[in-house]
Coordinates of C-alpha atoms in Angstrom, one line a residue:
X3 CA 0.0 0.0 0.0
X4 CA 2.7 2.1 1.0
X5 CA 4.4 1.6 -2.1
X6 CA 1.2 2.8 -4.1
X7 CA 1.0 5.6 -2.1
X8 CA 4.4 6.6 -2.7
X9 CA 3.8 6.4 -6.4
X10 CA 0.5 8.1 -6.6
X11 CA 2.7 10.5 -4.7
X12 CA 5.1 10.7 -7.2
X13 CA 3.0 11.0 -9.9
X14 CA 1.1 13.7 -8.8
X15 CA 4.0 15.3 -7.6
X16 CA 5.8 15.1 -11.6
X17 CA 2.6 16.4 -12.7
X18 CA 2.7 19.3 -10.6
X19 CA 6.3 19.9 -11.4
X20 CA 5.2 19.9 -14.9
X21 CA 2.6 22.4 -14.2
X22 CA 4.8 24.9 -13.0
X23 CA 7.5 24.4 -15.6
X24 CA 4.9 25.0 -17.9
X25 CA 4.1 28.6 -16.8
X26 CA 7.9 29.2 -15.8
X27 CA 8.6 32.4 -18.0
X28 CA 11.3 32.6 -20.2
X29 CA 14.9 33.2 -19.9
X30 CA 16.1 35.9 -22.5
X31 CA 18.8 36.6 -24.1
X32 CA 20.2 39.6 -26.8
X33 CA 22.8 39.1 -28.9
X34 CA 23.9 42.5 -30.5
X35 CA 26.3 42.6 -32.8
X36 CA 28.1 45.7 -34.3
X37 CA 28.3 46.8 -37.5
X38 CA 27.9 43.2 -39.4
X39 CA 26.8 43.1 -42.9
X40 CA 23.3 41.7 -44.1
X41 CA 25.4 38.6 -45.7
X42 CA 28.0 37.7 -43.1
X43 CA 26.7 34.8 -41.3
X44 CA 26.5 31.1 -43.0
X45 CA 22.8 31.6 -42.9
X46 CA 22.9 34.5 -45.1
X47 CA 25.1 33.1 -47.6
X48 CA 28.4 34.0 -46.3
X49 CA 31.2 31.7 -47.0
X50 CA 32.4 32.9 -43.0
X51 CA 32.3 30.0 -40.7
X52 CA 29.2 30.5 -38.3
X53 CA 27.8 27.2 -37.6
X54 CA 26.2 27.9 -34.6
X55 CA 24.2 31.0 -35.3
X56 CA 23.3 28.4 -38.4
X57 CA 21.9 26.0 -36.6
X58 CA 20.1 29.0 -34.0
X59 CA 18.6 30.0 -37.7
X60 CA 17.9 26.5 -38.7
X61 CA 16.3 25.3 -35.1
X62 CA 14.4 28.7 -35.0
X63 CA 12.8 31.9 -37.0
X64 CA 14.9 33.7 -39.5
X65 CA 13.6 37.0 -39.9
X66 CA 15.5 38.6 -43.2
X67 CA 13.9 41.7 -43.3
X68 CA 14.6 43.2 -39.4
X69 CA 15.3 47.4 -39.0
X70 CA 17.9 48.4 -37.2
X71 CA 18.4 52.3 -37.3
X72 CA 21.6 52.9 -39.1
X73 CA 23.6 53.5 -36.4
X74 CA 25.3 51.9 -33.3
X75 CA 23.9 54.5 -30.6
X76 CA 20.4 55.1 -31.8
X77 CA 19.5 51.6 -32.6
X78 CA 20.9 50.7 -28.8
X79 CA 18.3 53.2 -27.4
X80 CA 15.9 51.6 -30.0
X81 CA 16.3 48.1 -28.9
X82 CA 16.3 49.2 -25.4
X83 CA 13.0 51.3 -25.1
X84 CA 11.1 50.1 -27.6
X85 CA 10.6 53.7 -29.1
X86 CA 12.2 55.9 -31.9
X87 CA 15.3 57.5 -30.7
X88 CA 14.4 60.8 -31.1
X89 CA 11.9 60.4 -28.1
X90 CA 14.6 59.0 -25.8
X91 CA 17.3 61.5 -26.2
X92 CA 19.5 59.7 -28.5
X93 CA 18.5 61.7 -32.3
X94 CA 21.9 61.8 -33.2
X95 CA 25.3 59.8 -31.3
X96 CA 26.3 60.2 -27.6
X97 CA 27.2 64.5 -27.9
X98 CA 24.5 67.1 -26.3
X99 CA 23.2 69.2 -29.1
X100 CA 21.0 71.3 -26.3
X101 CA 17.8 69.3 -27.5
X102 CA 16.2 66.5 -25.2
X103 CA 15.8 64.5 -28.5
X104 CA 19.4 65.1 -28.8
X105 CA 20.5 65.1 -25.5
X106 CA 23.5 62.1 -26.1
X107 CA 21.6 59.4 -23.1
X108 CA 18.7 57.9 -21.9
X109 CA 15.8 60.1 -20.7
X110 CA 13.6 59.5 -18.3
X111 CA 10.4 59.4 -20.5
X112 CA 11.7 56.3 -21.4
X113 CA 12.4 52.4 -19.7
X114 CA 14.7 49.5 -20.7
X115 CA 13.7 46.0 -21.2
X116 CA 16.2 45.8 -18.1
X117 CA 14.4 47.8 -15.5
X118 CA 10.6 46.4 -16.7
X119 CA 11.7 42.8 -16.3
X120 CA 13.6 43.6 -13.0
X121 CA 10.5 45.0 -12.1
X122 CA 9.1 41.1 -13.0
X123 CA 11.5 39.0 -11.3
X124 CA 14.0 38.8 -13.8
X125 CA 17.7 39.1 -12.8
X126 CA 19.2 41.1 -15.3
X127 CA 22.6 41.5 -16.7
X128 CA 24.9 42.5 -19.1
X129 CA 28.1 42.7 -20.9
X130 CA 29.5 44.3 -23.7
X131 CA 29.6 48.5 -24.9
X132 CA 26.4 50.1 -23.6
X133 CA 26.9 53.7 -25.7
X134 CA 23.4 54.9 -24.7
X135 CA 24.8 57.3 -22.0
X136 CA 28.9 57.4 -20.6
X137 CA 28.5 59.8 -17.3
X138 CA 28.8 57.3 -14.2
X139 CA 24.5 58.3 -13.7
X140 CA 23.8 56.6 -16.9
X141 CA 25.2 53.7 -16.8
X142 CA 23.9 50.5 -17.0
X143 CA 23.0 49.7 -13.7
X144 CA 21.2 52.8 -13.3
X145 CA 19.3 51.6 -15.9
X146 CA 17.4 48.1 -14.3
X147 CA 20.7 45.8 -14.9
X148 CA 21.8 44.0 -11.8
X149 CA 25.1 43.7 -13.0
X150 CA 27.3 45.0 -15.6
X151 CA 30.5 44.3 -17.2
X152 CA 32.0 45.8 -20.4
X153 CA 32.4 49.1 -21.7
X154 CA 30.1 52.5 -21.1
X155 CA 31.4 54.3 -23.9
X156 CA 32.1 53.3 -27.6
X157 CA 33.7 50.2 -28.8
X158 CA 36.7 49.7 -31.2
X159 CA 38.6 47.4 -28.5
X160 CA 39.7 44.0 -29.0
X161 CA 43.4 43.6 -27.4
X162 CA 44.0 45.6 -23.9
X163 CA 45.5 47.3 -23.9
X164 CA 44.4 49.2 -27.0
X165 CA 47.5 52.2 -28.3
X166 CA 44.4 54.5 -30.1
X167 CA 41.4 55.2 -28.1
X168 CA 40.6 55.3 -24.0
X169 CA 38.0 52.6 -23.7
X170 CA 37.7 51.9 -19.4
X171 CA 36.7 48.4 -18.6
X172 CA 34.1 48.4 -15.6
X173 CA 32.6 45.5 -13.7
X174 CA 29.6 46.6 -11.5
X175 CA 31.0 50.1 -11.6
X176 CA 34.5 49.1 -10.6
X177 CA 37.7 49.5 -13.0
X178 CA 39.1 46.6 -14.4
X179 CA 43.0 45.8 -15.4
X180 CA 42.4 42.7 -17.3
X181 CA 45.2 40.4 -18.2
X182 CA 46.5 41.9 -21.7
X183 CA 48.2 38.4 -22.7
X184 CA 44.4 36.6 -22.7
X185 CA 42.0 39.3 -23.2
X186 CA 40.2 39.7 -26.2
X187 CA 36.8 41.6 -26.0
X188 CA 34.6 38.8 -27.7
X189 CA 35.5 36.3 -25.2
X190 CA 35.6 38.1 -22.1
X191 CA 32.2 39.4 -22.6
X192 CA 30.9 36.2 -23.4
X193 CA 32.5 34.7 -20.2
X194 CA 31.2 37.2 -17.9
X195 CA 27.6 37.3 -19.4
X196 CA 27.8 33.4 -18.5
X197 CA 29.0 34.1 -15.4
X198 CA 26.3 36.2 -14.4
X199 CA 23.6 33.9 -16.1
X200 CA 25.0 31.0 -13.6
X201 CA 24.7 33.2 -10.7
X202 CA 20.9 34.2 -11.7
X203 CA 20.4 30.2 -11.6
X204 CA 21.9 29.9 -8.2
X205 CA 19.5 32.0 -7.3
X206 CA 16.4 30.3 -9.5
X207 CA 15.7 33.5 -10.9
X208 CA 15.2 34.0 -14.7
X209 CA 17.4 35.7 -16.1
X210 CA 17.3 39.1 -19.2
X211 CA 20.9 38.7 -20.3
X212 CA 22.1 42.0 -22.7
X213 CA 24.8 40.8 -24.6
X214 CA 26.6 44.0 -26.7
X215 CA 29.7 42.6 -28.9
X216 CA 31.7 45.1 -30.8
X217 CA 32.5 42.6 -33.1
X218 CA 33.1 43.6 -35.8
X219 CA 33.2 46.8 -36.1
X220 CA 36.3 48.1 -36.9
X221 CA 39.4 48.0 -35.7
X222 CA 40.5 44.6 -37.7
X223 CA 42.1 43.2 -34.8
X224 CA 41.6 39.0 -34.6
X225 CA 43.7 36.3 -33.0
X226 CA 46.0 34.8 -35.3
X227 CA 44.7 31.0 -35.6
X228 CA 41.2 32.7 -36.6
X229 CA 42.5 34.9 -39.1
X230 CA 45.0 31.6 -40.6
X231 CA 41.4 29.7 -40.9
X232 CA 40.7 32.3 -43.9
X233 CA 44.7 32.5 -45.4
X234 CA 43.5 32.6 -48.8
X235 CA 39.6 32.2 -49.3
X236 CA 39.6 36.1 -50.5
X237 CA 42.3 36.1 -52.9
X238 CA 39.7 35.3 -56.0
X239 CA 38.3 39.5 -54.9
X240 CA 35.1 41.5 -54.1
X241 CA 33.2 40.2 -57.5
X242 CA 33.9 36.7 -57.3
X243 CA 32.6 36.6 -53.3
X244 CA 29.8 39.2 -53.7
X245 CA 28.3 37.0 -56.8
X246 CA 29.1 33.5 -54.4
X247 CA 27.0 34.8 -51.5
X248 CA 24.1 36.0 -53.9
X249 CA 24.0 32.7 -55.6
X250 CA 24.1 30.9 -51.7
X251 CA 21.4 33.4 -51.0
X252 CA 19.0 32.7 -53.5
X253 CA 19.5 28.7 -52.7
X254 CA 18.7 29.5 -49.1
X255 CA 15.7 31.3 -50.1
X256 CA 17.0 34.5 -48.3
X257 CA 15.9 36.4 -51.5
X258 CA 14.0 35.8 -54.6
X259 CA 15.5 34.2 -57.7
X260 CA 14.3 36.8 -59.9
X261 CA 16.1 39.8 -57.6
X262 CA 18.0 41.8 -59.4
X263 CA 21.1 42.3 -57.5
X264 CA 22.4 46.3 -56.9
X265 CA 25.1 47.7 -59.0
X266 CA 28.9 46.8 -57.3
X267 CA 30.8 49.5 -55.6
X268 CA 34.0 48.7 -55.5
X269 CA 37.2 48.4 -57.9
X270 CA 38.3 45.9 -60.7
X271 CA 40.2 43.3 -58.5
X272 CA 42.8 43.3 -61.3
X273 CA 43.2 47.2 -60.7
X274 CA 44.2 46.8 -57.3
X275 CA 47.7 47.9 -56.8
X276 CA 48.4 45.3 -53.8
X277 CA 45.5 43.0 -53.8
X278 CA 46.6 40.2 -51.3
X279 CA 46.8 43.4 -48.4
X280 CA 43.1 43.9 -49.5
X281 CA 42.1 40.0 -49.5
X282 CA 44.0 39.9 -46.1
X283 CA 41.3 42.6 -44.5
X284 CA 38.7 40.2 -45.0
X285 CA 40.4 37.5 -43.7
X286 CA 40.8 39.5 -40.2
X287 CA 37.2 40.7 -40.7
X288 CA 36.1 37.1 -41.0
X289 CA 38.1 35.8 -38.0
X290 CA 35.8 38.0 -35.6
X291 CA 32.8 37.3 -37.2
X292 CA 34.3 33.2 -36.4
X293 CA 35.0 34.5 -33.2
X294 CA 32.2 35.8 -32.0
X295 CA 30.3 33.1 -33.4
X296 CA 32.3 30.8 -31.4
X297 CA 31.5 32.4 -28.4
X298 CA 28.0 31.8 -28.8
X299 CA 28.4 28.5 -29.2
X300 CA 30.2 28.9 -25.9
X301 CA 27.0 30.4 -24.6
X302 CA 24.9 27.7 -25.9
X303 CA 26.9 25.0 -24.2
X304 CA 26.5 26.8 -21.3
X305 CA 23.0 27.1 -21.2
X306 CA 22.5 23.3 -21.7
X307 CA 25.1 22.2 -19.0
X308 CA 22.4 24.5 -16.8
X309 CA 19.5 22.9 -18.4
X310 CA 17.9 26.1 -19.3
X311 CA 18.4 26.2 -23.2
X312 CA 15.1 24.9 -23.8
X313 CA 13.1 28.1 -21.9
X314 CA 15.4 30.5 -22.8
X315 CA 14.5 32.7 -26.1
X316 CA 18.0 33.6 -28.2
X317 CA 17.4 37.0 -30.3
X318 CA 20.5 38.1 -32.5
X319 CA 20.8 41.2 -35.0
X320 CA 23.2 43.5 -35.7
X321 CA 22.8 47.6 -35.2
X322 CA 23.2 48.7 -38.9
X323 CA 24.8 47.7 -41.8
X324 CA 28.1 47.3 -43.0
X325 CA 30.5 50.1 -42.4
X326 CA 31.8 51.9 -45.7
X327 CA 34.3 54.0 -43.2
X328 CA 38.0 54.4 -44.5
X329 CA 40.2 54.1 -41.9
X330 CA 44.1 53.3 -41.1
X331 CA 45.6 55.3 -38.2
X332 CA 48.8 52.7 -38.1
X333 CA 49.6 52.0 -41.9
X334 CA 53.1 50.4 -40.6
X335 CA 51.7 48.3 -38.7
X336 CA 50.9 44.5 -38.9
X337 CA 46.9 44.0 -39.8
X338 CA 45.1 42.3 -37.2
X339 CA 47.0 43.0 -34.0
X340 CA 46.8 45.2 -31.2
X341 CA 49.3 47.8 -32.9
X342 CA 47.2 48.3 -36.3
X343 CA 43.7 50.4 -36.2
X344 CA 42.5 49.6 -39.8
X345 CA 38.5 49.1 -41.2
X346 CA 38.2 46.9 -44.4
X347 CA 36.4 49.7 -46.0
X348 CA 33.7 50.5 -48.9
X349 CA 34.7 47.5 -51.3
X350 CA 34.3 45.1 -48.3
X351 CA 31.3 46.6 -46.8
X352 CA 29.5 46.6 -50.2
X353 CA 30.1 42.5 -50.2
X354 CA 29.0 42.2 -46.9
X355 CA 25.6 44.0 -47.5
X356 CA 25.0 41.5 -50.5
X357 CA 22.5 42.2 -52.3
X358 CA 21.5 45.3 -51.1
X359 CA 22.9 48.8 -51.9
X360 CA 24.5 51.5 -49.9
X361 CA 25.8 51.9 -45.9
X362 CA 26.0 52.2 -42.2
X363 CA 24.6 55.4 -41.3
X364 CA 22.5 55.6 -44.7
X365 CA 18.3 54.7 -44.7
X366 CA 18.7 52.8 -47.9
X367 CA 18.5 49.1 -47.3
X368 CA 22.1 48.3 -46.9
X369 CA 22.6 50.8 -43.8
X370 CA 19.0 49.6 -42.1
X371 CA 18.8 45.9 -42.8
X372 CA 19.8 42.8 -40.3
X373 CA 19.0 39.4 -40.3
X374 CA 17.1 38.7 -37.0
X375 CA 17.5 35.1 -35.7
X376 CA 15.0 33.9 -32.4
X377 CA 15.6 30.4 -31.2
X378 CA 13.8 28.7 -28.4
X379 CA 13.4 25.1 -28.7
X380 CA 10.4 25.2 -26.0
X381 CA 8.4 28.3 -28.0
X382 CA 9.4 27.7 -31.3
X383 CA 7.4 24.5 -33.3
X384 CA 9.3 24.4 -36.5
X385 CA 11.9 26.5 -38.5
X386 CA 10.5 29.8 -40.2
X387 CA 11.6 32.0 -42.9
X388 CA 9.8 35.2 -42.9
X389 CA 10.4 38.1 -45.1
X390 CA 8.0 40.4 -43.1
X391 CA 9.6 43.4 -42.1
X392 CA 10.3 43.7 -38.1
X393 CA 12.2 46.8 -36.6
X394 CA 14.5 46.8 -33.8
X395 CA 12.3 48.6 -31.3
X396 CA 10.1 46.0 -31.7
X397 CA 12.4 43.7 -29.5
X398 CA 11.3 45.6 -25.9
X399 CA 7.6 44.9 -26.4
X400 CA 8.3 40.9 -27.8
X401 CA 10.4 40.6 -24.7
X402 CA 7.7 42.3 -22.6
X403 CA 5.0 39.8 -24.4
X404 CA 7.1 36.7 -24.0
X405 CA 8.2 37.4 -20.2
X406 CA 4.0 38.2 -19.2
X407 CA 5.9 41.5 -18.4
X408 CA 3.4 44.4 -18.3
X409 CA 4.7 48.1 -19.6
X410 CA 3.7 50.8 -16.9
X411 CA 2.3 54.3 -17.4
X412 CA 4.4 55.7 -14.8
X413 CA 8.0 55.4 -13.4
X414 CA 9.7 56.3 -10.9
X415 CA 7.7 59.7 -10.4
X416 CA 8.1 59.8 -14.3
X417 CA 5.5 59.3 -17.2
X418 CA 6.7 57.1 -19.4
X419 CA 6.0 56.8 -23.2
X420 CA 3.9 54.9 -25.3
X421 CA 5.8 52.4 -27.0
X422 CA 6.4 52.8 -31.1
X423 CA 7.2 49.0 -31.4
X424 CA 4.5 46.1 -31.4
X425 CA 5.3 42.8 -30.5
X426 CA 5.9 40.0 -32.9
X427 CA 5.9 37.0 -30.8
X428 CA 2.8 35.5 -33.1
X429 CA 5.0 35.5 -35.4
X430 CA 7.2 32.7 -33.5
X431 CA 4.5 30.3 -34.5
X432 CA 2.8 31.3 -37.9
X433 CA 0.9 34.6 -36.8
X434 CA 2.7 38.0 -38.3
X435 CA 0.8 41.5 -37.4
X436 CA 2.8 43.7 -39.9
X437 CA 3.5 47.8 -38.4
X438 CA 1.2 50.1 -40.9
X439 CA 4.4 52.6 -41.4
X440 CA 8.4 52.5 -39.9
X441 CA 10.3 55.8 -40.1
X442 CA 14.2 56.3 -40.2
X443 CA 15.8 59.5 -39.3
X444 CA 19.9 59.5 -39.1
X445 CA 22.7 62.4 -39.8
X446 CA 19.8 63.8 -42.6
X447 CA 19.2 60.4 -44.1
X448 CA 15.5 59.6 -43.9
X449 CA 13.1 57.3 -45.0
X450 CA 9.4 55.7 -44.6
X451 CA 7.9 53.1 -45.6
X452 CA 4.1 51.7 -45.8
X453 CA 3.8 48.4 -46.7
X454 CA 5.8 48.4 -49.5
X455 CA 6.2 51.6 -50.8
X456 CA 9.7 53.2 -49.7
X457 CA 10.2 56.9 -49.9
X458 CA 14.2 57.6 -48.8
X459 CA 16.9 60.2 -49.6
X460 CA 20.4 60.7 -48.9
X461 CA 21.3 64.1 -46.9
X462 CA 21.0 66.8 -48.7
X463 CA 19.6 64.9 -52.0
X464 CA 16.4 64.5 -54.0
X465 CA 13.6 61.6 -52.2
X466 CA 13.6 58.5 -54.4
X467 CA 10.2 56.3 -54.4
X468 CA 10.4 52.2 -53.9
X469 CA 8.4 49.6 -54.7
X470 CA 10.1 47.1 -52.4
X471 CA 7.5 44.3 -53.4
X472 CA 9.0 44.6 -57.2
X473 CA 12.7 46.7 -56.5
X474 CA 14.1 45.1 -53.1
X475 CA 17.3 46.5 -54.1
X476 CA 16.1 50.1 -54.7
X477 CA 17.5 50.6 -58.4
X478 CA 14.1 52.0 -59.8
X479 CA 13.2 55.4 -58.3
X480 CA 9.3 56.1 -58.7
X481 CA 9.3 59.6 -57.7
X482 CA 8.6 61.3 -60.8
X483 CA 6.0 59.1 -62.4
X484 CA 4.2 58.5 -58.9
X485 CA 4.1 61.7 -58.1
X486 CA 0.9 61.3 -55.6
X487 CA 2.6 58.5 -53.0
X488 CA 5.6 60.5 -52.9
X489 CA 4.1 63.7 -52.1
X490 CA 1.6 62.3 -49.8
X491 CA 4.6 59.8 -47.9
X492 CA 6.7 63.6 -48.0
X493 CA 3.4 65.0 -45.8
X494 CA 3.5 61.9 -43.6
X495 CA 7.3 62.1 -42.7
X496 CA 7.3 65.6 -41.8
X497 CA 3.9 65.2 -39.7
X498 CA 6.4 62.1 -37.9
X499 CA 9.2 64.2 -37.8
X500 CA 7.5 67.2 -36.1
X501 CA 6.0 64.8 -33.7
X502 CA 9.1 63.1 -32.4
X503 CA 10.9 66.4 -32.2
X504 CA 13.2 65.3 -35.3
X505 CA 15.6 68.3 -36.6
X506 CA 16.8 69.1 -39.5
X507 CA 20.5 68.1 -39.9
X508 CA 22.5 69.7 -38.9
X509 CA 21.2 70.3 -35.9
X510 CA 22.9 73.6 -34.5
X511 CA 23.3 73.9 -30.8
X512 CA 20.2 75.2 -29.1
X513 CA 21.6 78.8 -27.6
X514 CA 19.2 78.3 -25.0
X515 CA 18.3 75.3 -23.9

């Protein structure tokens, strides 16, 4: 009898175990990266080794049409809040212009993902650059993260440390002197985000872990058995990969067959007057994109030894397109270690936004697209490809959604804004609830689009019209023969712009603010 009642017991006890497992929210977890190309990763026909944001993709939903904002600072704040950046004080990059909208940090009008799911239960941490406000009041942990490690201001460190720029190192708020002979950025960010997601399980806590690489935004700086994996796979030139990762892309049914892909930008490889220093920035570029993909296999790993990677949602994207910046502050020195500060430049950048067109910084596809990857085995039913467009500030309400999380009114004594993005976790399973307009706003690049009409301009050029459905590579400009769309998207923008407090660039200091 005893025995019966022991197993009843059990039983009974398994399913109430299973009960509560059942309604045990979510871990999350977001993956930034910085300034990676739309075709970089495996996934999106890249011939870089990434095999485990590949299989993320593969076990999950592939998003190939996610917004960022152009640019590291104001897609940050994007991601963060949920809103446009204008309305959190980040319309511009970190300076004060004398506006709130361009304020260089955080207001308080706002919240981050961080200090709602605090507000839930959530332990929440992060590591990596924050670059959404660098006075000490700003930082992270004024912000709703428990704890913090990486870097408040900008990125461009790899090696510590670095000979070029002041980049501190803080964990919760205290300087660190890490070990120069094993630190490299990538994996000490990864190690410390783990750390802190093993503590939050010690505690049985669910955990919101921000992970911010700067990978791989320039400086080319990789360690040398990641850079010796590539000796070689970019001596065939720009032409040869670009045309390789459009053919891989239209296999993987990333885009259409029938695309037409945009004009090249770059140079005759045969023109080049020292071609294999050229090949050899791509082979440092692609050793961190390997690297950092490593790392998240390291994170993966991790998760599973704490038998939480089946509740814990994975989001990864990238904060703007390539970068067509030219720089080389060290031209003596060797490419790829601490002592060189080199990009890989326009020719580079405009293979890594295969097949799209144009920039970091710019509102034409190339400087606003990201492939966004959500994997969670216990959400997720089946692999999705979906072509729906999704924009970064769409992340803080998903993550709201998916943690039961509700977004308050009020504060801390402050009202807080209604949120611009709309949560796509139906889209997880099936269900997609596309946003009736998105607006972009960067430097005096602008666009909008509705549905899939795109109205965008350069600074100070003419607006060009889109018919994205038809033209996802924006080669044939509507403007002048739909005259009507244009002017009436023109009338829309400024009507958004005058109610986010967006500025004509350049904005001038405000004499009296």
């Amino acid at each position: 009898m005893k025995n019966k009642l022991a197993i009843a017991f059990s039983f009974l006890f398994g399913l109430w175990a299973s009960a509560l497992a059942q309604k045990a929210p979510p871990n999350i977890i977001v993956i930034l990266a910085d300034d990676m190309g739309y075709s970089d990763l495996g996934c999106m026909g890249s011939e870089i080794q990434t095999p485990n944001l590949d299989q993320l993709a593969g076990n999950g939903v592939l998003f190939t049409h996610c917004y960022n904002t152009s640019r590291c600072c104001p897609s940050r704040a994007s991601l963060l809040t949920g809103l446009y950046q204008h309305r959190v004080g980040i319309g511009d990059m970190s300076q004060d212009r004398g506006y709130p909208e361009y304020q260089g940090y955080l207001n308080q009008q706002c919240m981050t993902i961080a200090e709602v799911l605090q507000g839930k239960g959530y332990r929440t941490v992060m590591a990596g650059k924050w670059h959404v406000g660098g006075e000490r009041p700003q930082w992270p942990d004024r912000r709703g993260f428990d704890q913090f490690f990486g870097i408040p201001q900008g990125g461009g460190l790899y090696f510590y440390p670095t000979e070029f720029i002041d980049r501190p190192i803080y964990r919760n708020g205290e300087p660190v002197t890490p070990d120069s002979s094993t630190f490299y950025s990538t994996d000490n960010f990864t190690d410390e985000a783990i750390q802190f997601i093993r503590d939050a399980q010690d505690e049985q806590q669910p955990f919101f872990l921000y992970l911010a690489y700067i990978a791989p935004h320039f400086p080319l700086q990789a360690w040398p058995k990641d850079i010796a994996k590539y000796d070689g796979a970019y001596d065939t030139g720009y032409e040869t990969i670009r045309q390789q990762r459009f053919q891989r892309q239209q296999q993987l049914g990333i885009v259409s067959t029938k695309l037409t892909l945009s004009p090249a930008d770059y140079a005759a490889w045969n023109s080049l007057e020292e071609p294999g220093s050229e090949a050899h920035k791509m082979e440092v570029y692609a050793a961190q994109v390997d690297r950092m993909d490593q790392n998240i296999g390291k994170l993966v790993d991790a998760l599973k030894d704490m038998g939480s990677l089946d509740n814990t949602v994975i989001l990864f994207l990238s904060d703007n397109g390539a970068s067509s910046e030219e720089v080389n502050r060290a031209p003596d020195a060797e490419l790829g270690t601490v002592h060189s500060f080199a990009s890989y430049g326009k020719n580079w950048a405009n293979v890594s936004n295969t097949p799209y067109r144009l920039y970091k910084s710019m509102t034409h596809e190339g400087g606003i697209l990201t492939p966004l990857i959500v994997h969670w085995p216990k959400g997720i039913q089946q692999h999705q490809l979906i072509d729906q467009p999704v924009h970064i500030n769409d992340i803080m309400p998903t993550c709201l959604e998916l943690a039961g999380a509700n977004y308050p009114a009020q504060y801390q004594g402050h009202n807080i804004l209604p949120l611009d993005g709309k949560s796509f976790a139906s889209a997880l399973n099936g269900k997609v609830s596309p946003h009736e307009q998105l607006f972009w706003e960067h430097e005096g690049n602008q666009a909008i689009r509705e549905q899939d009409r795109k109205l965008v301009r350069r600074f100070e050029q003419s607006w060009e019209l889109y018919d994205l459905a038809n033209d996802p590579t924006e080669l044939h400009d509507l403007s002048q023969t739909d005259t009507e769309t244009a002017e009436r998207m023109k009338k829309q923008y400024q009507e958004w712009m005058e109610q986010h407090g967006v500025r004509p660039w350049p904005v001038k200091n405000n004499e009296n603010p």
